[in-house]
């Protein structure tokens, strides 16, 4: 009996470790994914318009504000970006941020939590998370490489883009920070446009091309490579869990052939034996998964804030079920072995 | 008296042609309720083959197996499984018991399989009858060989089968314990009006038997 407990304990332990790694990787994949796209998800936009020659990358795309006239949609917003360093006077605080610029009342402008919306030149909204880094309302800060300054006038619910906290401003201000030649009017340069349910007005696309939001996100630098790597590791772990449970249950079945023969003699059939194996396998997996999940949640609490890690309960549930499915399939792999045990061997 | 279990004109051959082995030749056998019957024969004489055929674990090459008047061979595999569970109790040489269940749990499993609730009273009575009350909560590896075989007897009786088949139930026991187990089997057959068939190669154990069959090279003769 003790022997059995030890064996099942070992299987549970191994499944616990696998579950732990699966959940940690999933958390990291989620964290990285959020870090890259949280701001985009907040826009709730459906498509993006970039310059045709920009290789589907926002930062490489340069179009004129006037090109917006080629697009129609429920809502359309121009978008300009600058990835740079946000710093306070005398460099007291320095943070890498993703600066996003659009028109002052565009639909992608975030909702204000404190302070006010942008209502004049050289104003900046910052992600709430930056307030813990020492930035606050009314502060004059520099952004990028120029010596020009902007003033923080509002904060909004934290968001990130390309793994950096976001800041928002208007297009003219951003163009000034970028030291662009044109800093007002329709001939200003922006990186692209985002819309809700937009499309080209006519077959004249100018120099623009339309991307769905999904394509645009997948083309974020590094995004799909990261996600693919982490997800592939997770899928391999499912296969490893399946193999471990399958082998364990198979060896167990081989070792218990004599016992199963006796059971069959006594009229306890293959289905009952298999049901018992299945119950044990599922119980072991459940214990492993639940403890693995518990440890993951515990670790998430004590992780350094900089580590991109996010729990997505729906996805964790799905991965838990996948591990459980591995336990079910792993036990069922022994079906043939159990079915082939000849009860006559128990007599003799 | 009508036979609970009857085997008629049973032949069993293994293999074909040159290498064919005839394990049973025109064997006839019957046992009635309340009878304790022994089948005695040397190793390789066909005893185990007889038991597996009687239990429907193997089909005979020819001949009939009648359990309560029903021909076993015509039944489906599933029906035979149910038959075995409900009508036949087994006592094997050893390893009868499930190692990770206590004595009482072995009996509970029988009830669970039969989809009924635990018959505590019946369990108590049978365990007391075979002097096992003390070890009701012990695991098989905590029992002596004699106790283990007595538990196997309880387990076989517990489901109230028509017939109990015992395959060398004393094979792993010393002589005093062997005699004890066989005496108890005889007593249970008479007291509970059960048909009990015991296979053995040990001459000393057949004193308590009502009927003895001798088997040699597959030929069975009633003594
Ligand atoms: N599955 C089998 N295949 C071939 N020969 C078998 C098989 N089972 C039993 N035999 C043969 O049938 C004869 C009787 O065997 P068995 O019934 O096991 O004898 P016992 O139980 O009396 O020792 C032996 O010669 C044995 O070799
Ligand atoms: Mg034998």
Coordinates of C-alpha atoms and ligand atoms in Angstrom, one line a residue:
Chain A
X1 CA 0.0 0.0 0.0
X2 CA 2.7 2.4 1.0
X3 CA 4.5 1.3 -2.2
X4 CA 1.5 2.2 -4.3
X5 CA 1.2 5.6 -2.6
X6 CA 4.8 6.4 -3.3
X7 CA 4.4 5.5 -7.0
X8 CA 1.3 7.5 -7.5
X9 CA 2.9 10.3 -5.5
X10 CA 5.8 10.3 -7.9
X11 CA 3.4 10.5 -10.9
X12 CA 1.5 13.3 -9.3
X13 CA 4.8 15.1 -8.6
X14 CA 6.0 14.8 -12.2
X15 CA 2.6 16.0 -13.5
X16 CA 2.8 18.9 -10.9
X17 CA 6.1 20.0 -12.4
X18 CA 4.8 19.8 -15.9
X19 CA 1.7 21.7 -15.0
X20 CA 3.8 24.3 -13.2
X21 CA 6.0 24.8 -16.3
X22 CA 2.9 24.9 -18.6
X23 CA 1.2 27.5 -16.4
X24 CA 4.4 29.6 -16.0
X25 CA 5.1 29.6 -19.8
X26 CA 1.4 30.4 -20.5
X27 CA 1.6 33.3 -18.0
X28 CA 4.8 34.6 -19.6
X29 CA 3.3 34.3 -23.1
X30 CA 0.2 36.2 -21.9
X31 CA 2.4 38.8 -20.1
X32 CA 4.5 39.3 -23.2
X33 CA 1.4 39.4 -25.4
X34 CA -0.2 42.0 -23.2
X35 CA 2.9 44.0 -23.0
X36 CA 3.0 44.1 -26.8
X37 CA -0.6 44.8 -27.6
X38 CA -2.5 46.0 -24.6
X39 CA -2.8 49.5 -25.9
X40 CA -4.0 48.1 -29.3
X41 CA -6.6 45.9 -27.6
X42 CA -7.9 49.0 -25.7
X43 CA -8.6 50.8 -29.0
X44 CA -11.1 48.1 -30.1
X45 CA -10.2 49.0 -33.7
X46 CA -10.6 46.5 -36.5
X47 CA -8.1 47.5 -39.1
X48 CA -5.0 49.5 -39.8
X49 CA -3.8 51.5 -42.8
X50 CA -0.1 51.7 -43.4
X51 CA 2.2 52.8 -46.3
X52 CA 2.5 50.0 -48.9
X53 CA 6.3 50.0 -48.7
X54 CA 6.4 49.8 -44.9
X55 CA 6.6 46.0 -44.7
X56 CA 3.5 46.0 -42.6
X57 CA 5.3 47.7 -39.7
X58 CA 3.9 50.8 -38.1
X59 CA 7.2 52.5 -37.2
X60 CA 8.5 52.1 -40.8
X61 CA 5.3 53.5 -42.3
X62 CA 5.1 57.2 -43.3
X63 CA 2.0 58.7 -44.7
X64 CA 0.4 62.1 -44.9
X65 CA -2.4 63.1 -42.6
X66 CA -4.3 64.1 -45.8
X67 CA -4.4 60.4 -46.9
X68 CA -7.2 59.9 -44.3
X69 CA -9.6 61.1 -47.0
X70 CA -9.0 57.8 -48.9
X71 CA -10.6 55.8 -46.0
X72 CA -14.1 55.6 -44.7
X73 CA -15.2 53.9 -41.5
X74 CA -17.4 54.1 -38.4
X75 CA -14.5 55.8 -36.8
X76 CA -11.1 56.7 -38.1
X77 CA -8.0 57.9 -36.3
X78 CA -4.6 58.9 -37.5
X79 CA -1.7 57.3 -35.5
X80 CA 1.9 58.4 -35.0
X81 CA 4.4 56.7 -32.7
X82 CA 7.7 57.4 -31.1
X83 CA 9.6 54.9 -29.0
X84 CA 11.9 56.9 -26.8
X85 CA 12.9 58.0 -23.3
X86 CA 10.7 59.9 -21.1
X87 CA 12.7 62.0 -18.6
X88 CA 12.0 64.7 -16.0
X89 CA 14.1 67.8 -15.5
X90 CA 17.7 67.0 -14.7
X91 CA 17.1 63.4 -15.6
X92 CA 15.7 62.6 -12.1
X93 CA 13.5 59.9 -13.7
X94 CA 14.1 58.1 -17.0
X95 CA 11.8 55.6 -18.5
X96 CA 11.5 54.0 -22.0
X97 CA 8.0 54.6 -23.2
X98 CA 5.9 54.1 -26.3
X99 CA 4.5 57.5 -27.3
X100 CA 1.3 57.3 -29.3
X101 CA -0.2 60.4 -31.0
X102 CA -3.6 60.9 -32.5
X103 CA -6.1 63.7 -32.8
X104 CA -7.3 65.2 -29.5
X105 CA -10.8 63.7 -29.6
X106 CA -10.0 60.5 -31.6
X107 CA -11.6 57.2 -30.5
X108 CA -8.3 55.7 -29.6
X109 CA -7.5 58.5 -27.1
X110 CA -7.7 56.7 -23.7
X111 CA -10.2 57.7 -21.1
X112 CA -8.9 60.0 -18.4
X113 CA -8.5 58.8 -14.8
X114 CA -7.1 62.0 -13.4
X115 CA -6.2 65.4 -14.8
X116 CA -7.8 66.4 -18.1
X117 CA -7.9 65.6 -21.8
X118 CA -5.5 67.2 -24.1
X119 CA -6.8 70.7 -24.9
X120 CA -3.7 72.5 -26.1
X121 CA -0.3 72.2 -27.5
X122 CA 2.6 70.3 -25.8
X123 CA 0.4 68.3 -23.4
X124 CA 1.0 64.7 -22.5
X125 CA -1.2 62.0 -21.0
X126 CA 0.7 59.2 -19.2
X127 CA -0.2 55.6 -18.3
X128 CA -1.1 55.4 -14.6
X129 CA 1.7 52.9 -14.1
X130 CA 4.2 55.7 -14.7
X131 CA 3.0 57.5 -11.6
X132 CA 4.8 54.9 -9.5
X133 CA 8.0 55.7 -11.4
X134 CA 7.9 59.3 -10.1
X135 CA 5.9 61.0 -12.9
X136 CA 3.0 63.2 -11.9
X137 CA 0.5 65.7 -13.1
X138 CA 1.8 69.1 -13.9
X139 CA 5.3 67.9 -14.4
X140 CA 7.3 69.2 -17.3
X141 CA 9.1 66.3 -19.1
X142 CA 11.2 65.6 -22.1
X143 CA 10.5 62.9 -24.6
X144 CA 12.8 61.6 -27.2
X145 CA 16.1 63.2 -28.2
X146 CA 15.0 66.9 -28.6
X147 CA 15.3 69.4 -25.8
X148 CA 11.6 70.4 -26.3
X149 CA 9.4 69.8 -23.3
X150 CA 5.8 68.7 -22.7
X151 CA 3.6 68.9 -19.7
X152 CA 1.8 66.0 -18.1
X153 CA -1.9 66.9 -17.9
X154 CA -3.7 63.6 -17.4
X155 CA -3.4 59.9 -16.6
X156 CA -5.4 56.9 -17.8
X157 CA -5.7 53.2 -16.9
X158 CA -2.3 51.6 -17.5
X159 CA -1.5 50.2 -20.9
X160 CA 1.6 49.0 -22.7
X161 CA 2.7 48.8 -26.3
X162 CA 5.8 47.0 -27.5
X163 CA 6.6 46.0 -23.8
X164 CA 6.8 49.7 -22.7
X165 CA 4.3 51.8 -20.9
X166 CA 2.4 54.2 -23.2
X167 CA 2.0 58.0 -23.3
X168 CA -0.4 59.8 -25.5
X169 CA -0.3 63.2 -27.1
X170 CA -1.6 65.0 -30.2
X171 CA 0.0 64.7 -33.6
X172 CA 1.4 68.2 -33.9
X173 CA 3.1 67.8 -30.5
X174 CA 4.6 64.5 -31.4
X175 CA 5.9 65.8 -34.7
X176 CA 7.5 68.7 -32.9
X177 CA 9.2 66.2 -30.5
X178 CA 10.3 64.2 -33.5
X179 CA 11.7 67.5 -35.0
X180 CA 9.7 66.9 -38.2
X181 CA 9.8 69.7 -40.8
X182 CA 6.0 70.0 -40.9
X183 CA 4.3 70.3 -37.5
X184 CA 0.8 71.5 -38.4
X185 CA -1.9 71.0 -41.1
X186 CA -2.8 68.1 -43.4
X187 CA 0.7 67.7 -44.8
X188 CA 2.0 66.4 -41.5
X189 CA 3.5 63.0 -41.4
X190 CA 1.9 60.2 -39.4
X191 CA 2.6 56.5 -39.3
X192 CA -0.8 55.3 -40.3
X193 CA -4.5 55.2 -39.5
X194 CA -6.7 52.9 -37.5
X195 CA -10.5 52.5 -38.0
X196 CA -13.5 50.7 -36.7
X197 CA -15.0 48.7 -39.6
X198 CA -13.2 50.9 -42.2
X199 CA -12.4 50.4 -45.9
X200 CA -11.1 52.3 -48.8
X201 CA -13.6 54.8 -50.3
X202 CA -12.7 53.9 -53.9
X203 CA -10.2 51.7 -55.7
X204 CA -7.7 54.5 -55.3
X205 CA -5.6 53.4 -52.3
X206 CA -2.9 56.0 -52.9
X207 CA 0.2 54.6 -51.3
X208 CA -1.8 52.9 -48.5
X209 CA -2.6 49.3 -47.7
X210 CA -5.1 47.9 -45.3
X211 CA -4.3 45.3 -42.7
X212 CA -6.7 43.5 -40.3
X213 CA -5.9 44.1 -36.7
X214 CA -4.9 40.4 -36.3
X215 CA -2.3 40.7 -39.1
X216 CA -1.1 44.0 -37.7
X217 CA -0.5 42.5 -34.3
X218 CA 1.2 39.4 -35.7
X219 CA 3.6 41.8 -37.5
X220 CA 4.6 43.6 -34.4
X221 CA 8.4 43.1 -34.2
X222 CA 9.1 39.9 -32.3
X223 CA 5.5 39.3 -31.4
X224 CA 4.7 36.1 -33.4
X225 CA 8.2 34.7 -32.8
X226 CA 7.8 35.0 -29.0
X227 CA 4.3 33.6 -29.0
X228 CA 5.2 30.7 -31.3
X229 CA 8.3 29.8 -29.2
X230 CA 6.4 29.8 -25.9
X231 CA 3.3 28.1 -27.3
X232 CA 5.4 25.4 -29.0
X233 CA 7.0 24.7 -25.6
X234 CA 3.6 24.4 -24.1
X235 CA 2.4 22.0 -26.8
X236 CA 5.5 19.8 -26.3
X237 CA 4.8 19.7 -22.6
X238 CA 1.3 18.3 -23.4
X239 CA 2.9 15.6 -25.5
X240 CA 5.5 14.9 -22.7
X241 CA 2.7 14.6 -20.1
X242 CA 0.8 12.2 -22.4
X243 CA 3.9 10.1 -22.9
X244 CA 4.7 10.0 -19.1
X245 CA 1.2 9.1 -18.1
X246 CA 0.9 6.6 -20.9
X247 CA 4.2 4.9 -20.0
X248 CA 3.4 4.9 -16.3
X249 CA -0.1 3.4 -16.7
X250 CA 1.3 0.8 -19.2
X251 CA 4.1 -0.3 -16.8
X252 CA 1.5 -0.4 -14.0
X253 CA -0.7 -2.6 -16.1
X254 CA 2.1 -4.9 -17.0
X255 CA 3.0 -5.2 -13.4
X256 CA -0.6 -5.9 -12.4
X257 CA -1.3 -8.4 -15.1
X258 CA -1.6 -11.3 -12.6
X259 CA -4.0 -9.3 -10.4
X260 CA -6.1 -8.2 -13.4
X261 CA -6.2 -11.8 -14.4
X262 CA -7.6 -12.8 -11.0
X263 CA -10.2 -10.0 -11.3
X264 CA -11.3 -11.2 -14.7
X265 CA -11.6 -14.7 -13.3
X266 CA -13.9 -13.3 -10.7
X267 CA -16.1 -11.7 -13.3
X268 CA -14.7 -8.1 -13.1
X269 CA -14.3 -7.2 -16.7
X270 CA -11.9 -5.1 -18.8
X271 CA -14.2 -2.1 -18.7
X272 CA -14.2 -2.1 -14.9
X273 CA -10.5 -2.4 -14.7
X274 CA -10.0 0.3 -17.2
X275 CA -12.4 2.6 -15.3
X276 CA -10.3 2.1 -12.2
X277 CA -7.1 2.9 -14.1
X278 CA -8.8 6.0 -15.5
X279 CA -10.0 7.1 -12.2
X280 CA -6.6 6.8 -10.7
X281 CA -4.9 8.6 -13.6
X282 CA -7.4 11.4 -13.5
X283 CA -7.0 11.8 -9.7
X284 CA -3.2 11.9 -10.0
X285 CA -3.4 14.5 -12.8
X286 CA -6.0 16.6 -10.9
X287 CA -3.8 16.7 -7.8
X288 CA -0.8 17.7 -10.0
X289 CA -2.7 20.3 -11.9
X290 CA -4.3 21.9 -8.9
X291 CA -1.1 22.2 -6.9
X292 CA 0.8 23.4 -10.0
X293 CA -1.8 26.1 -10.5
X294 CA -1.7 27.0 -6.9
X295 CA 2.1 27.4 -7.0
X296 CA 1.9 29.4 -10.2
X297 CA -0.7 31.8 -8.7
X298 CA 1.5 32.1 -5.6
X299 CA 4.7 32.8 -7.6
X300 CA 2.7 35.4 -9.6
X301 CA 2.2 37.4 -6.4
X302 CA 5.9 37.6 -5.6
X303 CA 7.2 38.1 -9.1
X304 CA 9.2 41.3 -9.7
X305 CA 6.8 43.9 -11.3
X306 CA 9.0 44.1 -14.4
X307 CA 8.5 40.5 -15.4
X308 CA 5.8 40.3 -18.0
X309 CA 3.4 37.7 -16.5
X310 CA -0.4 37.6 -16.7
X311 CA -2.9 35.0 -15.7
X312 CA -5.7 34.3 -18.2
X313 CA -8.1 32.1 -16.3
X314 CA -9.9 30.9 -19.4
X315 CA -6.6 29.8 -21.0
X316 CA -5.3 28.3 -17.7
X317 CA -8.6 26.3 -17.5
X318 CA -8.1 25.1 -21.1
X319 CA -4.5 24.1 -20.5
X320 CA -5.6 22.3 -17.2
X321 CA -8.2 20.4 -19.3
X322 CA -5.6 19.5 -21.9
X323 CA -3.4 18.0 -19.2
X324 CA -6.4 16.1 -17.9
X325 CA -7.1 14.9 -21.4
X326 CA -3.5 13.7 -21.5
X327 CA -4.2 11.7 -18.3
X328 CA -7.4 10.2 -19.8
X329 CA -5.7 9.3 -23.1
X330 CA -2.6 8.0 -21.3
X331 CA -4.7 5.6 -19.3
X332 CA -6.8 4.5 -22.3
X333 CA -3.6 3.6 -24.1
X334 CA -3.4 0.6 -21.8
X335 CA -6.8 -0.6 -23.0
X336 CA -5.4 -3.3 -25.4
X337 CA -3.0 -4.6 -22.7
X338 CA -5.9 -4.9 -20.2
X339 CA -8.2 -6.4 -22.8
X340 CA -5.6 -9.0 -23.8
X341 CA -5.0 -10.3 -20.3
X342 CA -6.2 -13.9 -20.4
X343 CA -8.0 -14.7 -17.1
X344 CA -7.0 -18.4 -17.6
X345 CA -3.4 -17.5 -16.6
X346 CA -4.7 -16.9 -13.0
X347 CA -5.6 -20.6 -12.8
X348 CA -2.9 -23.1 -13.1
Chain B
X1 CA -30.7 -34.0 -6.6
X2 CA -30.1 -31.9 -9.7
X3 CA -26.5 -30.9 -10.6
X4 CA -25.6 -27.3 -10.1
X5 CA -22.7 -27.7 -12.5
X6 CA -22.4 -30.6 -15.0
X7 CA -19.7 -31.2 -17.6
X8 CA -20.7 -33.8 -20.3
X9 CA -18.4 -35.5 -22.7
X10 CA -15.8 -32.8 -22.5
X11 CA -12.8 -32.9 -24.8
X12 CA -10.1 -30.3 -24.9
X13 CA -7.2 -30.3 -27.3
X14 CA -4.3 -27.8 -27.6
X15 CA -2.6 -27.4 -30.9
X16 CA -3.0 -29.5 -34.1
X17 CA -1.4 -32.5 -35.7
X18 CA 1.9 -33.9 -34.3
X19 CA 2.1 -31.4 -31.5
X20 CA -1.5 -31.7 -30.4
X21 CA -2.0 -32.2 -26.6
X22 CA -5.3 -33.7 -25.4
X23 CA -5.8 -32.2 -21.9
X24 CA -9.2 -33.7 -21.3
X25 CA -10.7 -36.8 -22.8
X26 CA -14.5 -37.5 -22.6
X27 CA -14.6 -36.0 -19.2
X28 CA -17.9 -36.3 -17.3
X29 CA -18.5 -34.5 -14.0
X30 CA -21.3 -33.1 -11.8
X31 CA -21.7 -31.5 -8.5
X32 CA -24.9 -30.7 -6.5
X33 CA -25.7 -28.1 -3.9
X34 CA -24.3 -29.1 -0.5
X35 CA -21.6 -31.3 -2.0
X36 CA -17.9 -30.9 -1.5
X37 CA -16.2 -32.5 -4.4
X38 CA -12.5 -33.0 -4.9
X39 CA -10.6 -33.5 -8.2
X40 CA -7.2 -35.1 -7.6
X41 CA -4.5 -35.7 -10.0
X42 CA -0.8 -35.2 -10.6
X43 CA 0.7 -32.1 -12.2
X44 CA -0.1 -31.8 -15.9
X45 CA -3.1 -34.1 -15.7
X46 CA -5.6 -31.5 -16.8
X47 CA -7.0 -30.1 -13.5
X48 CA -6.5 -26.5 -14.4
X49 CA -7.9 -27.0 -17.9
X50 CA -11.0 -28.6 -16.3
X51 CA -11.5 -25.6 -14.0
X52 CA -11.1 -23.0 -16.7
X53 CA -13.6 -24.9 -18.9
X54 CA -16.0 -25.3 -16.0
X55 CA -15.8 -21.5 -15.3
X56 CA -16.3 -20.6 -19.0
X57 CA -12.8 -19.1 -19.2
X58 CA -12.0 -21.5 -22.1
X59 CA -14.3 -23.3 -24.4
X60 CA -14.0 -27.1 -24.8
X61 CA -13.2 -28.6 -28.1
X62 CA -16.3 -30.6 -27.8
X63 CA -18.9 -31.4 -25.0
X64 CA -21.2 -29.3 -22.9
X65 CA -20.9 -27.3 -19.7
X66 CA -24.2 -26.8 -17.9
X67 CA -24.4 -24.3 -15.1
X68 CA -27.9 -24.5 -13.4
X69 CA -29.0 -26.3 -16.6
X70 CA -27.8 -23.5 -18.9
X71 CA -25.2 -24.3 -21.6
X72 CA -22.3 -21.9 -21.1
X73 CA -20.8 -22.2 -24.6
X74 CA -23.8 -20.6 -26.2
X75 CA -23.6 -17.5 -24.0
X76 CA -22.0 -14.2 -25.1
X77 CA -18.7 -13.2 -23.6
X78 CA -20.5 -10.5 -21.6
X79 CA -23.1 -12.9 -20.3
X80 CA -20.3 -15.3 -19.3
X81 CA -18.6 -12.5 -17.4
X82 CA -21.8 -11.8 -15.5
X83 CA -22.4 -15.5 -15.0
X84 CA -18.9 -15.9 -13.5
X85 CA -19.4 -12.9 -11.3
X86 CA -22.9 -14.0 -10.0
X87 CA -22.8 -17.7 -10.1
X88 CA -19.2 -18.8 -9.5
X89 CA -17.0 -18.1 -6.6
X90 CA -13.2 -18.6 -7.0
X91 CA -10.5 -19.6 -4.6
X92 CA -7.2 -19.6 -6.3
X93 CA -3.7 -20.8 -5.2
X94 CA -2.7 -17.4 -4.0
X95 CA -2.9 -13.7 -5.0
X96 CA -6.6 -14.0 -4.7
X97 CA -6.9 -10.7 -3.0
X98 CA -6.4 -7.2 -4.1
X99 CA -3.2 -6.0 -2.4
X100 CA -4.4 -2.4 -1.7
X101 CA -7.8 -3.2 -0.2
X102 CA -8.4 -4.3 3.4
X103 CA -10.3 -7.6 4.1
X104 CA -13.6 -5.7 4.5
X105 CA -12.9 -3.5 1.4
X106 CA -12.5 -6.7 -0.7
X107 CA -16.1 -7.5 0.2
X108 CA -17.3 -4.0 -0.3
X109 CA -15.8 -4.2 -3.8
X110 CA -18.0 -7.2 -4.5
X111 CA -21.1 -5.2 -3.5
X112 CA -19.9 -2.3 -5.6
X113 CA -19.5 -4.5 -8.6
X114 CA -23.0 -5.9 -8.0
X115 CA -24.3 -2.4 -7.6
X116 CA -25.8 -2.9 -4.2
X117 CA -24.9 -1.4 -0.8
X118 CA -22.5 -3.1 1.6
X119 CA -24.0 -6.1 3.4
X120 CA -22.4 -5.5 6.8
X121 CA -24.3 -8.2 8.6
X122 CA -23.4 -10.9 6.1
X123 CA -19.7 -9.8 6.1
X124 CA -19.6 -9.9 9.9
X125 CA -21.2 -13.4 10.0
X126 CA -18.9 -14.9 7.4
X127 CA -15.8 -13.3 8.8
X128 CA -16.7 -14.6 12.3
X129 CA -17.4 -18.1 10.8
X130 CA -13.9 -18.3 9.4
X131 CA -12.3 -16.7 12.5
X132 CA -11.3 -13.5 10.7
X133 CA -13.1 -10.9 12.8
X134 CA -9.8 -9.7 14.2
X135 CA -8.2 -9.0 10.8
X136 CA -11.2 -7.4 9.1
X137 CA -9.3 -4.1 8.6
X138 CA -5.9 -5.7 7.7
X139 CA -4.4 -5.6 4.3
X140 CA -3.5 -8.9 2.6
X141 CA 0.2 -8.6 3.2
X142 CA -0.5 -8.3 6.9
X143 CA -2.2 -11.7 6.9
X144 CA -0.8 -15.2 7.2
X145 CA -1.1 -17.6 4.3
X146 CA -3.9 -19.5 6.0
X147 CA -5.8 -16.3 6.8
X148 CA -5.4 -15.1 3.2
X149 CA -7.0 -18.3 1.9
X150 CA -9.8 -18.0 4.5
X151 CA -10.5 -14.5 3.3
X152 CA -10.6 -15.9 -0.2
X153 CA -13.3 -18.4 1.0
X154 CA -15.3 -15.6 2.6
X155 CA -14.9 -13.5 -0.5
X156 CA -16.1 -16.5 -2.7
X157 CA -19.1 -17.2 -0.4
X158 CA -20.0 -13.5 0.1
X159 CA -21.6 -13.1 -3.3
X160 CA -23.7 -16.2 -2.7
X161 CA -22.7 -18.1 -5.9
X162 CA -24.2 -21.4 -7.1
X163 CA -20.8 -23.1 -7.1
X164 CA -17.3 -22.4 -5.7
X165 CA -14.3 -23.5 -7.7
X166 CA -11.1 -23.9 -5.6
X167 CA -7.8 -24.3 -7.6
X168 CA -5.3 -25.9 -5.2
X169 CA -6.4 -23.6 -2.4
X170 CA -3.8 -25.1 -0.1
X171 CA -0.8 -25.0 -2.5
X172 CA 1.0 -22.3 -0.4
X173 CA 0.1 -23.7 3.0
X174 CA 1.7 -26.1 5.4
X175 CA -0.1 -29.4 6.3
X176 CA -2.0 -28.3 9.5
X177 CA -3.2 -25.1 7.8
X178 CA -4.1 -27.0 4.6
X179 CA -6.2 -29.4 6.6
X180 CA -7.9 -26.5 8.4
X181 CA -8.8 -24.7 5.2
X182 CA -10.2 -27.9 3.6
X183 CA -12.2 -28.7 6.7
X184 CA -13.7 -25.2 6.6
X185 CA -14.5 -25.6 2.9
X186 CA -16.3 -28.9 3.7
X187 CA -18.2 -27.3 6.6
X188 CA -19.3 -24.3 4.4
X189 CA -20.5 -26.6 1.7
X190 CA -22.7 -28.6 4.1
X191 CA -23.8 -25.7 6.3
X192 CA -24.6 -23.2 3.5
X193 CA -25.7 -25.9 1.0
X194 CA -23.1 -24.8 -1.5
X195 CA -21.6 -26.8 -4.3
X196 CA -17.8 -26.6 -3.8
X197 CA -15.3 -28.1 -6.2
X198 CA -11.7 -28.4 -5.1
X199 CA -8.8 -29.3 -7.3
X200 CA -5.7 -30.7 -5.6
X201 CA -2.7 -33.0 -6.1
X202 CA -2.6 -33.8 -2.3
X203 CA -4.0 -37.2 -1.3
X204 CA -4.1 -36.2 2.4
X205 CA -6.7 -33.6 1.8
X206 CA -9.6 -35.6 0.4
X207 CA -10.8 -37.2 3.6
X208 CA -13.5 -34.5 4.0
X209 CA -14.9 -34.8 0.5
X210 CA -18.2 -36.2 -0.4
X211 CA -17.2 -37.3 -3.9
X212 CA -13.7 -37.6 -5.3
X213 CA -12.8 -37.6 -9.0
X214 CA -9.4 -38.9 -10.1
X215 CA -7.8 -37.3 -13.2
X216 CA -4.8 -38.7 -15.0
X217 CA -3.6 -37.7 -18.5
X218 CA -6.9 -36.0 -19.1
X219 CA -9.1 -39.0 -18.2
X220 CA -11.5 -38.4 -15.3
X221 CA -12.8 -41.2 -13.2
X222 CA -15.3 -41.0 -10.3
X223 CA -14.0 -42.9 -7.2
Ligands
LIG1 N1 -2.9 -23.2 -23.2 C1 -2.3 -24.4 -23.3 N2 -1.6 -24.6 -24.5 C2 -1.1 -25.8 -24.7 N3 -1.1 -26.8 -23.8 C3 -1.7 -26.6 -22.6 C4 -2.3 -25.4 -22.3 N4 -2.9 -25.5 -21.1 C5 -2.6 -26.7 -20.7 N5 -1.9 -27.4 -21.6 C6 -1.4 -28.8 -21.4 O1 -2.5 -29.6 -21.0 C7 -2.1 -30.5 -20.1 C8 -2.9 -30.3 -18.8 O2 -2.5 -29.1 -18.2 P1 -3.1 -28.5 -16.9 O3 -4.6 -28.5 -17.0 O4 -2.5 -27.2 -16.6 O5 -2.7 -29.5 -15.8 P2 -2.6 -29.4 -14.2 O6 -3.4 -28.2 -13.8 O7 -3.3 -30.7 -13.7 O8 -1.2 -29.4 -13.8 C9 -0.6 -30.3 -19.9 O9 0.1 -31.2 -20.7 C10 -0.4 -28.9 -20.4 O10 0.9 -28.8 -21.0
LIG2 MG1 -2.6 -26.6 -12.5

